CSV table of C-alpha atoms and ligand atoms in Angstrom, one decimal:
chain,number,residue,atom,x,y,z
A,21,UNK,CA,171.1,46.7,17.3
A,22,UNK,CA,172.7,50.2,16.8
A,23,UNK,CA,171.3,52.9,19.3
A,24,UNK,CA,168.8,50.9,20.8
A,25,UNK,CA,168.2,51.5,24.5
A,26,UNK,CA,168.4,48.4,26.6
A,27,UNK,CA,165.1,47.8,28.5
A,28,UNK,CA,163.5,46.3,31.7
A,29,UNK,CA,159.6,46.0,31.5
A,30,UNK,CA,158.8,45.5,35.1
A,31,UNK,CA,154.8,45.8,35.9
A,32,UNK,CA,151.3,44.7,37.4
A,33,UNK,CA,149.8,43.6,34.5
A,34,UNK,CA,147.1,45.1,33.8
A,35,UNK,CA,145.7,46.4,30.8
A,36,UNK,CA,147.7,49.6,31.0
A,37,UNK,CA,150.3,47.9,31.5
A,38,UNK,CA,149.3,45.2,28.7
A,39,UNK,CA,149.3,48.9,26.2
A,40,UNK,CA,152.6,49.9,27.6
A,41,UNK,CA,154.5,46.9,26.8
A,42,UNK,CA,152.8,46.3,23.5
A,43,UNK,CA,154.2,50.1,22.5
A,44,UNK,CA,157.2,49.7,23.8
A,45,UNK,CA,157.9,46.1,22.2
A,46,UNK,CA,157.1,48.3,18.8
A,47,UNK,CA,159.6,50.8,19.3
A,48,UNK,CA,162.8,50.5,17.3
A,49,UNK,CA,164.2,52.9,19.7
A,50,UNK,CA,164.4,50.0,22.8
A,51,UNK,CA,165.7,46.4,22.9
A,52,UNK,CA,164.0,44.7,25.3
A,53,UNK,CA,166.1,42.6,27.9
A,54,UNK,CA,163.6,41.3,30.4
A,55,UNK,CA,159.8,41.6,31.7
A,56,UNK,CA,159.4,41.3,35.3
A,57,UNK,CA,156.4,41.0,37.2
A,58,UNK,CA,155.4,42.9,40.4
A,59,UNK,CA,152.1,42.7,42.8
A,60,UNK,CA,149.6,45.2,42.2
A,61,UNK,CA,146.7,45.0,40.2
A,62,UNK,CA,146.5,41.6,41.0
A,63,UNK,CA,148.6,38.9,43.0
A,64,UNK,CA,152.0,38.4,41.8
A,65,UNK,CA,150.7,34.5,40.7
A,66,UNK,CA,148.1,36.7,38.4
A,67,UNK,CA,150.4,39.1,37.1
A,68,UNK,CA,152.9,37.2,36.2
A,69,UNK,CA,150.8,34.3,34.5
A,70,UNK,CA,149.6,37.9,32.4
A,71,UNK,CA,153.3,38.7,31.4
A,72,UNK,CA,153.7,35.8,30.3
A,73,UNK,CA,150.7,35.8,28.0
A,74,UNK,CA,151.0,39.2,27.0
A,75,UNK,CA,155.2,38.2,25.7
A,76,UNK,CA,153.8,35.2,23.9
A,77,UNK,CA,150.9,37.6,22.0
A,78,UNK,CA,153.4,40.1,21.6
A,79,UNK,CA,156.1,37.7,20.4
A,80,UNK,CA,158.1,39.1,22.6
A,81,UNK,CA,161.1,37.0,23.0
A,82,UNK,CA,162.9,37.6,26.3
A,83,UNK,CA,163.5,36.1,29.8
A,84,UNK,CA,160.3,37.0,32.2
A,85,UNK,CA,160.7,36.5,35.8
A,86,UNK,CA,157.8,36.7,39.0
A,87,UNK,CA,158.4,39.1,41.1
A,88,UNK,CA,158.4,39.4,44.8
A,89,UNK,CA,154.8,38.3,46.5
A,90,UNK,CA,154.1,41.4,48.9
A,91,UNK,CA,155.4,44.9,49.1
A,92,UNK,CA,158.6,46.0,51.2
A,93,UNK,CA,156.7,46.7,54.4
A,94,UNK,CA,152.8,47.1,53.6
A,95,UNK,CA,150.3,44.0,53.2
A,96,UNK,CA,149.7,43.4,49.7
A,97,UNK,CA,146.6,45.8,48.1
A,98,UNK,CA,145.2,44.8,44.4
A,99,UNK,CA,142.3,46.7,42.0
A,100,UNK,CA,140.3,44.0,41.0
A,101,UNK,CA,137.5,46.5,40.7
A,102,UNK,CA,140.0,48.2,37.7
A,103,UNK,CA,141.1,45.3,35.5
A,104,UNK,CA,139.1,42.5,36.9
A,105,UNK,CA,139.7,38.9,38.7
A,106,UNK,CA,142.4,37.7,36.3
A,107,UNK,CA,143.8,41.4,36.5
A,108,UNK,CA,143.6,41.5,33.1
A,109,UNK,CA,139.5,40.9,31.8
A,110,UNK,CA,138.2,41.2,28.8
A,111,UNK,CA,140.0,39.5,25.4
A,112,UNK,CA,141.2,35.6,25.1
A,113,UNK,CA,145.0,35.3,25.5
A,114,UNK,CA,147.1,32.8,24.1
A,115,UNK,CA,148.2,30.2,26.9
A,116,UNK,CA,152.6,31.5,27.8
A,117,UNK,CA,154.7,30.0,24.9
A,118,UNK,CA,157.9,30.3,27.4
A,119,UNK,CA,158.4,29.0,30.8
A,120,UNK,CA,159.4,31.4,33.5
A,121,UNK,CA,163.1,32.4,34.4
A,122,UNK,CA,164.2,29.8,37.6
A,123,UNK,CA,165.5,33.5,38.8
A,124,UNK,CA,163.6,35.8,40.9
A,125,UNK,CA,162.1,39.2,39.1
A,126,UNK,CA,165.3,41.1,41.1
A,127,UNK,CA,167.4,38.3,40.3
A,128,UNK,CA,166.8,38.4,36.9
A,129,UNK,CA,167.4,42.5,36.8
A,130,UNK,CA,170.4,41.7,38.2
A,131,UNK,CA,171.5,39.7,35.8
A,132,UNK,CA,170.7,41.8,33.1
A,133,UNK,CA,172.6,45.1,34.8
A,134,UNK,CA,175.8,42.8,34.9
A,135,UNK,CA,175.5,41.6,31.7
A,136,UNK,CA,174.7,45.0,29.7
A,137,UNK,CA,177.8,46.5,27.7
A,138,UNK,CA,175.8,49.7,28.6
A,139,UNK,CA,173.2,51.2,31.0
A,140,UNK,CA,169.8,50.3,31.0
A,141,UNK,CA,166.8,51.6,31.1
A,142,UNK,CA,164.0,50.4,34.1
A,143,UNK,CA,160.1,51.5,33.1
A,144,UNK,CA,158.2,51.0,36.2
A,145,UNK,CA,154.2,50.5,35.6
A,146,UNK,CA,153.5,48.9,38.9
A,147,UNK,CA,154.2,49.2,42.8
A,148,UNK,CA,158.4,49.7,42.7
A,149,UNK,CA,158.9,47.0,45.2
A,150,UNK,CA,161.4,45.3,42.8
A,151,UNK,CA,163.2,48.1,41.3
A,152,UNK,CA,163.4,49.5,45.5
A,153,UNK,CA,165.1,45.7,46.0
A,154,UNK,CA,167.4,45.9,43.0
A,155,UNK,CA,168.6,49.1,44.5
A,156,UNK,CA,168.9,47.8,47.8
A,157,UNK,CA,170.4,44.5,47.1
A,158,UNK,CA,172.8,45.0,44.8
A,159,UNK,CA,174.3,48.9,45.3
A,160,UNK,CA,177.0,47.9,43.1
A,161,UNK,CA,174.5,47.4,39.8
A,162,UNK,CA,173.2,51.2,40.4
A,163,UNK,CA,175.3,52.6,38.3
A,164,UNK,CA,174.1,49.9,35.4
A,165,UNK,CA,170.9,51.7,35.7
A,166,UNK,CA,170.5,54.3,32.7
A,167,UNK,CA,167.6,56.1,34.7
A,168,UNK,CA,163.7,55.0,35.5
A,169,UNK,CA,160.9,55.7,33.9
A,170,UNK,CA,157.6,55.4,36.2
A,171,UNK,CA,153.8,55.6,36.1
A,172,UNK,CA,152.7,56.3,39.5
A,173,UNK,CA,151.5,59.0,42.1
A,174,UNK,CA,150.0,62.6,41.2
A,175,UNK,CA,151.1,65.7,42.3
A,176,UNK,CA,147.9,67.5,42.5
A,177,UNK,CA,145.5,64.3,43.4
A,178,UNK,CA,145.8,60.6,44.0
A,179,UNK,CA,143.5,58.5,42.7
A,180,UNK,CA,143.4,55.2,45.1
A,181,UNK,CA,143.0,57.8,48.6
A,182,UNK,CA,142.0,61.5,48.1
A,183,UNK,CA,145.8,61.8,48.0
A,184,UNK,CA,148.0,58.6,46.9
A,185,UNK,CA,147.7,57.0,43.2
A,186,UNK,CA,147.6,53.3,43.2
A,187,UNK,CA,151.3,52.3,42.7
A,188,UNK,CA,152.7,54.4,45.3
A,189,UNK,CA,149.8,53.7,47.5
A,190,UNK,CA,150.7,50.0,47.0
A,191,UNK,CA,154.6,50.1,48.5
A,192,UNK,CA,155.7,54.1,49.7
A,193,UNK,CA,158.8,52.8,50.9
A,194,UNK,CA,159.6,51.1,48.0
A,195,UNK,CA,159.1,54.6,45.7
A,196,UNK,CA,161.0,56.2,48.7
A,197,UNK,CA,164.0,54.2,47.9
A,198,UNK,CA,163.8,54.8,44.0
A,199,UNK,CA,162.8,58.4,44.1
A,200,UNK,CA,165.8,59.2,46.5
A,201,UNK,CA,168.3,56.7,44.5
A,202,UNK,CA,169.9,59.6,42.6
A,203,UNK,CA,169.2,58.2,39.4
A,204,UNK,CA,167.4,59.7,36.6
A,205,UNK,CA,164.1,59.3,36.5
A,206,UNK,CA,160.9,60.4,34.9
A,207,UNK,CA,157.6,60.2,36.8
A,208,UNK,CA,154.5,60.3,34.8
A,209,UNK,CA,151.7,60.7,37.3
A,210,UNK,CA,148.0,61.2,37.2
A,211,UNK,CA,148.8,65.3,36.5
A,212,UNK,CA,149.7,63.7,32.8
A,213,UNK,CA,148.2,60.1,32.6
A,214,UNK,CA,145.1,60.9,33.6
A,215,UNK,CA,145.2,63.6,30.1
A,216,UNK,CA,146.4,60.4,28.5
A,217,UNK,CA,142.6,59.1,27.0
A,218,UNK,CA,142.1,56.9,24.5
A,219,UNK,CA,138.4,57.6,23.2
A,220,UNK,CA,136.3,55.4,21.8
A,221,UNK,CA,136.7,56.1,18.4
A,222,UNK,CA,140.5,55.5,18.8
A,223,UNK,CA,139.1,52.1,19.7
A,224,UNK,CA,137.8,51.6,17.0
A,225,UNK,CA,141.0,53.0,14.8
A,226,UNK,CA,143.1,50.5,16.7
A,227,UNK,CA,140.4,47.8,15.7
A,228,UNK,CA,140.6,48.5,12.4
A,229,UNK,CA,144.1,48.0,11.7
A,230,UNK,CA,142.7,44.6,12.1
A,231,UNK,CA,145.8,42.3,13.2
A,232,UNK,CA,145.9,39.7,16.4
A,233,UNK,CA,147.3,42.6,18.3
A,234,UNK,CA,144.9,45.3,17.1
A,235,UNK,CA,141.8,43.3,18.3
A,236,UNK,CA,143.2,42.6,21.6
A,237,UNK,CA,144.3,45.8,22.1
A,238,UNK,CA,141.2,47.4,21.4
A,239,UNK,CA,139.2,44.9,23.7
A,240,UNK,CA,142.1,46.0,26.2
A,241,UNK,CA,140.8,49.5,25.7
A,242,UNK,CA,137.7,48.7,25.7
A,243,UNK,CA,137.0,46.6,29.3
A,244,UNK,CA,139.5,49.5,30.7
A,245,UNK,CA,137.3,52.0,29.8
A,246,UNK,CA,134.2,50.6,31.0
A,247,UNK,CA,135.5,50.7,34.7
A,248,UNK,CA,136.2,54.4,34.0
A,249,UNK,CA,133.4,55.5,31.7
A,250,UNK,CA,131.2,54.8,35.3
A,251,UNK,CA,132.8,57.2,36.7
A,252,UNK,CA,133.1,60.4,34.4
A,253,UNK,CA,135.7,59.6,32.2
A,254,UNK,CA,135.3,60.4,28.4
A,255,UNK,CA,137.9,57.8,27.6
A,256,UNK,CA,140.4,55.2,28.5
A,257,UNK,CA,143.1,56.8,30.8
A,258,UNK,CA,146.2,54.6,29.4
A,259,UNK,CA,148.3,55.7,32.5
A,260,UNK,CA,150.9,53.1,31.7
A,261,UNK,CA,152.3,54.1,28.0
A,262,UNK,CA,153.1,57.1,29.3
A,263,UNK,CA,156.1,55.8,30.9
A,264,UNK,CA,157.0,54.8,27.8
A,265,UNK,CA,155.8,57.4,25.8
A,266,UNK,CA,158.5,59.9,27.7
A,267,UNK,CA,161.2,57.8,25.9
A,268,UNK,CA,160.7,57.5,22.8
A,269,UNK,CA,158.5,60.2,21.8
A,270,UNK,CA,159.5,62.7,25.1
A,271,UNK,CA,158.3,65.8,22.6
A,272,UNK,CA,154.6,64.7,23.3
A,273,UNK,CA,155.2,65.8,26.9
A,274,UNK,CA,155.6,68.2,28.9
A,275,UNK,CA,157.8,67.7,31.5
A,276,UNK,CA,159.2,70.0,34.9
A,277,UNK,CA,161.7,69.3,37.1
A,278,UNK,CA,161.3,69.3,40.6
A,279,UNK,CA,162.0,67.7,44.0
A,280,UNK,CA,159.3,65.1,44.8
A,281,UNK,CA,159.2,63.5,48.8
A,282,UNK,CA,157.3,60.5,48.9
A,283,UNK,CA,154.8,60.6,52.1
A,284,UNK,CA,155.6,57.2,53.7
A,285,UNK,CA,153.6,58.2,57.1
A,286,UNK,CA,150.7,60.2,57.1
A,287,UNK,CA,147.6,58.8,58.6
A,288,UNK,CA,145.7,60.4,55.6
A,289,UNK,CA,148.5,61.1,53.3
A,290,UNK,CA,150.7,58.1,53.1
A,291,UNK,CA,151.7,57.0,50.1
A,292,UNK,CA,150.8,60.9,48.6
A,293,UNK,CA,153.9,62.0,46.4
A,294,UNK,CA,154.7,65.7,47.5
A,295,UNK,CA,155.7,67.8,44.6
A,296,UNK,CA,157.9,70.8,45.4
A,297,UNK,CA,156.1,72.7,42.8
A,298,UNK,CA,156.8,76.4,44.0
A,299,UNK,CA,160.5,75.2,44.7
A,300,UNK,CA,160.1,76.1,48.0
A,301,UNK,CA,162.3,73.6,49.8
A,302,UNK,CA,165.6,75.0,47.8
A,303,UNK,CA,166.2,71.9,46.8
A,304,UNK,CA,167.8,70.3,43.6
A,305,UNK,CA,165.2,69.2,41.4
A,306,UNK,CA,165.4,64.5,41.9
A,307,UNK,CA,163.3,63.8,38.8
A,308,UNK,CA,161.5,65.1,35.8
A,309,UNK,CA,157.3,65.3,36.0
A,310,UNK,CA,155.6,64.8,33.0
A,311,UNK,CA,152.2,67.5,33.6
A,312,UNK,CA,150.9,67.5,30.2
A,313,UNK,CA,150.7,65.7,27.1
A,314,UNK,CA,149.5,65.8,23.6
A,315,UNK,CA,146.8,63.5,23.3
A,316,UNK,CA,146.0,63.3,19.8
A,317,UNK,CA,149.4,62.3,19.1
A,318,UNK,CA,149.8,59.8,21.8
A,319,UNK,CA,146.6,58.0,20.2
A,320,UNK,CA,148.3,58.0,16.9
A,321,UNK,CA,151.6,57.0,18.6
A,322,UNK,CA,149.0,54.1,19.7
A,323,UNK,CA,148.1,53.4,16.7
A,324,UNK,CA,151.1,53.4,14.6
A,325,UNK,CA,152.2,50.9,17.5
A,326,UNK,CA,149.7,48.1,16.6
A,327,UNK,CA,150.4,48.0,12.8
A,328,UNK,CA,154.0,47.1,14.0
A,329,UNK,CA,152.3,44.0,14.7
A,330,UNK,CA,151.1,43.3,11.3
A,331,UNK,CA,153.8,40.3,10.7
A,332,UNK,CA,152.6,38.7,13.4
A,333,UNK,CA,154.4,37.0,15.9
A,334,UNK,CA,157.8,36.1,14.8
B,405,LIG,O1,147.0,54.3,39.1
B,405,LIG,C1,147.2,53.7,37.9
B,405,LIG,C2,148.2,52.6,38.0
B,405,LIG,O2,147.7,51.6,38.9
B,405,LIG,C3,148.5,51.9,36.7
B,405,LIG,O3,149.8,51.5,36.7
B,405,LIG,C4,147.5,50.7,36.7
B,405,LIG,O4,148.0,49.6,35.9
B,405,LIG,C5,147.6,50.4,38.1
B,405,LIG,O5,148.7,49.6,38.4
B,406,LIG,CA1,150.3,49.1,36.2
């Protein structure tokens, strides 16, 4: 397919999650190569029973493999409170239509880098504790990697401690290894994802385009929003399709460059990601932060997403 960018899907699924993938898997921009699951939201036997699900409603067709059961060096942390026992509450899913990949989650990765004619793109919506593996077990398949494309951390606030977001949180090392990897990559973080709300009345937009899809989605939305709504928010915070969002429709962004440390001590801050905002450090700029985002269009860019789905499962 001409131009298409070659993609790994690696996340906690998770109804964020669940939104990214569905948005990206309707993108004619990205050619989706492999879903992998990670531990974070829920166990990895949780999240990766959810990726398979969410492939079979999506019709996505490609090799999903389970991830690695813990993070690098921390005990394993999930957010049932968030998206529930299953890790992903709320809507019936159809039972996996494919059997997992015999491969590992960094196996699989692997397999894909080597395989690519070109580069491809990683979009991390979970703890990295993969993606930090790939790089660390196979240094030879770096440069394979086109660049990584992350939801996770907050420059200005965490959301999990007074400091750290959730994903980071979960495995610091692991984002310590990515974010110091050289590659490319775009973090969207709570300073944009948390502007990233889905309203109720997009619900109900969503609803009415009235496929499979649609529905779920909007019952998606919906349970998300509930945790959330408790707590102040006016909408659904969709931190996940932001990460995609930044590569297929980047002008909905704003994005600054800047040199990001990842706190991996830090009896109050581990886990924190520390944005050199002020450029104080005189140091080169390792990845691009998305701080702001237009959210009108990244509801209709949510929209025009489910009515991809209007054929149905192929
Ligand atoms: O902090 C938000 C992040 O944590 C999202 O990726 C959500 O799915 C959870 O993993
Ligand atoms: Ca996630």
């Amino acid at each position: 397919m001409a131009d298409r960018i070659p993609v790994i899907l690696d996340g906690d699924p998770g109804h964020d999650d669940a939104i990214a993938w569905m948005l990206a898997a309707s993108s004619p921009l990205l050619d989706i190569r492999a879903v992998t699951s990670v531990c974070g939201n829920q166990t990895i036997e949780k999240t990766t029973y959810n990726a398979l699900r969410i492939c079979t409603l999506l019709g996505l067709k490609c090799p999903v493999a389970k991830g690695r059961p813990t993070p690098m060096v921390a005990e394993p942390m999930t957010a049932a409170a968030v998206h529930g026992n299953t890790g992903l509450d709320g809507p019936v899913l159809p039972e996996p239509a494919m059997e997992l990949e015999k491969e590992g989650a960094v196996e699989l990765m692997a397999r894909v880098l080597r395989e690519s004619s070109e580069p491809v793109q990683i979009v991390a919506t979970g703890p990295q504790t993969n993606v930090a593996t790939l790089l660390v077990s196979y240094p030879e398949l770096k440069e394979k990697i086109r660049g990584i494309s992350f939801m996770g951390g907050g420059i200005a606030y965490g959301n999990w401690s007074c400091a750290a977001e959730f994903n980071i949180l979960v495995d610091p090392e692991a984002a310590q290894i990515v974010s110091s990897s050289g590659l490319p990559i775009i973090m969207s973080g709570l300073d944009v994802t948390e502007k990233a709300l889905i309203f109720p009345e997009d619900f109900e937009r969503i609803r009415a385009v009235g496929n499979p899809v649609a529905k779920v989605v909007a019952e998606w939305l919906e349970f998300f929003y509930e945790f959330h709504r408790k707590i102040g928010y006016e909408g659904a915070p969709v931190h996940d399709a932001v990460a995609v969002t930044a590569l297929i429709r980047p002008e909905l962004l704003d994005m600054q460059d800047m040199y990001v440390q990842i706190e991996t001590k830090g009896e109050y801050c581990r886990g924190t990601t520390v944005g050199d905002v002020r450029k104080t450090m005189n140091k080169e700029p390792n990845m691009r932060v998305c701080m702001g985002i237009d959210r009108k269009g990244f509801a209709d860019l949510l929209v025009e997403a489910v009515k991809t789905y209007d054929k149905g499962a192929e």
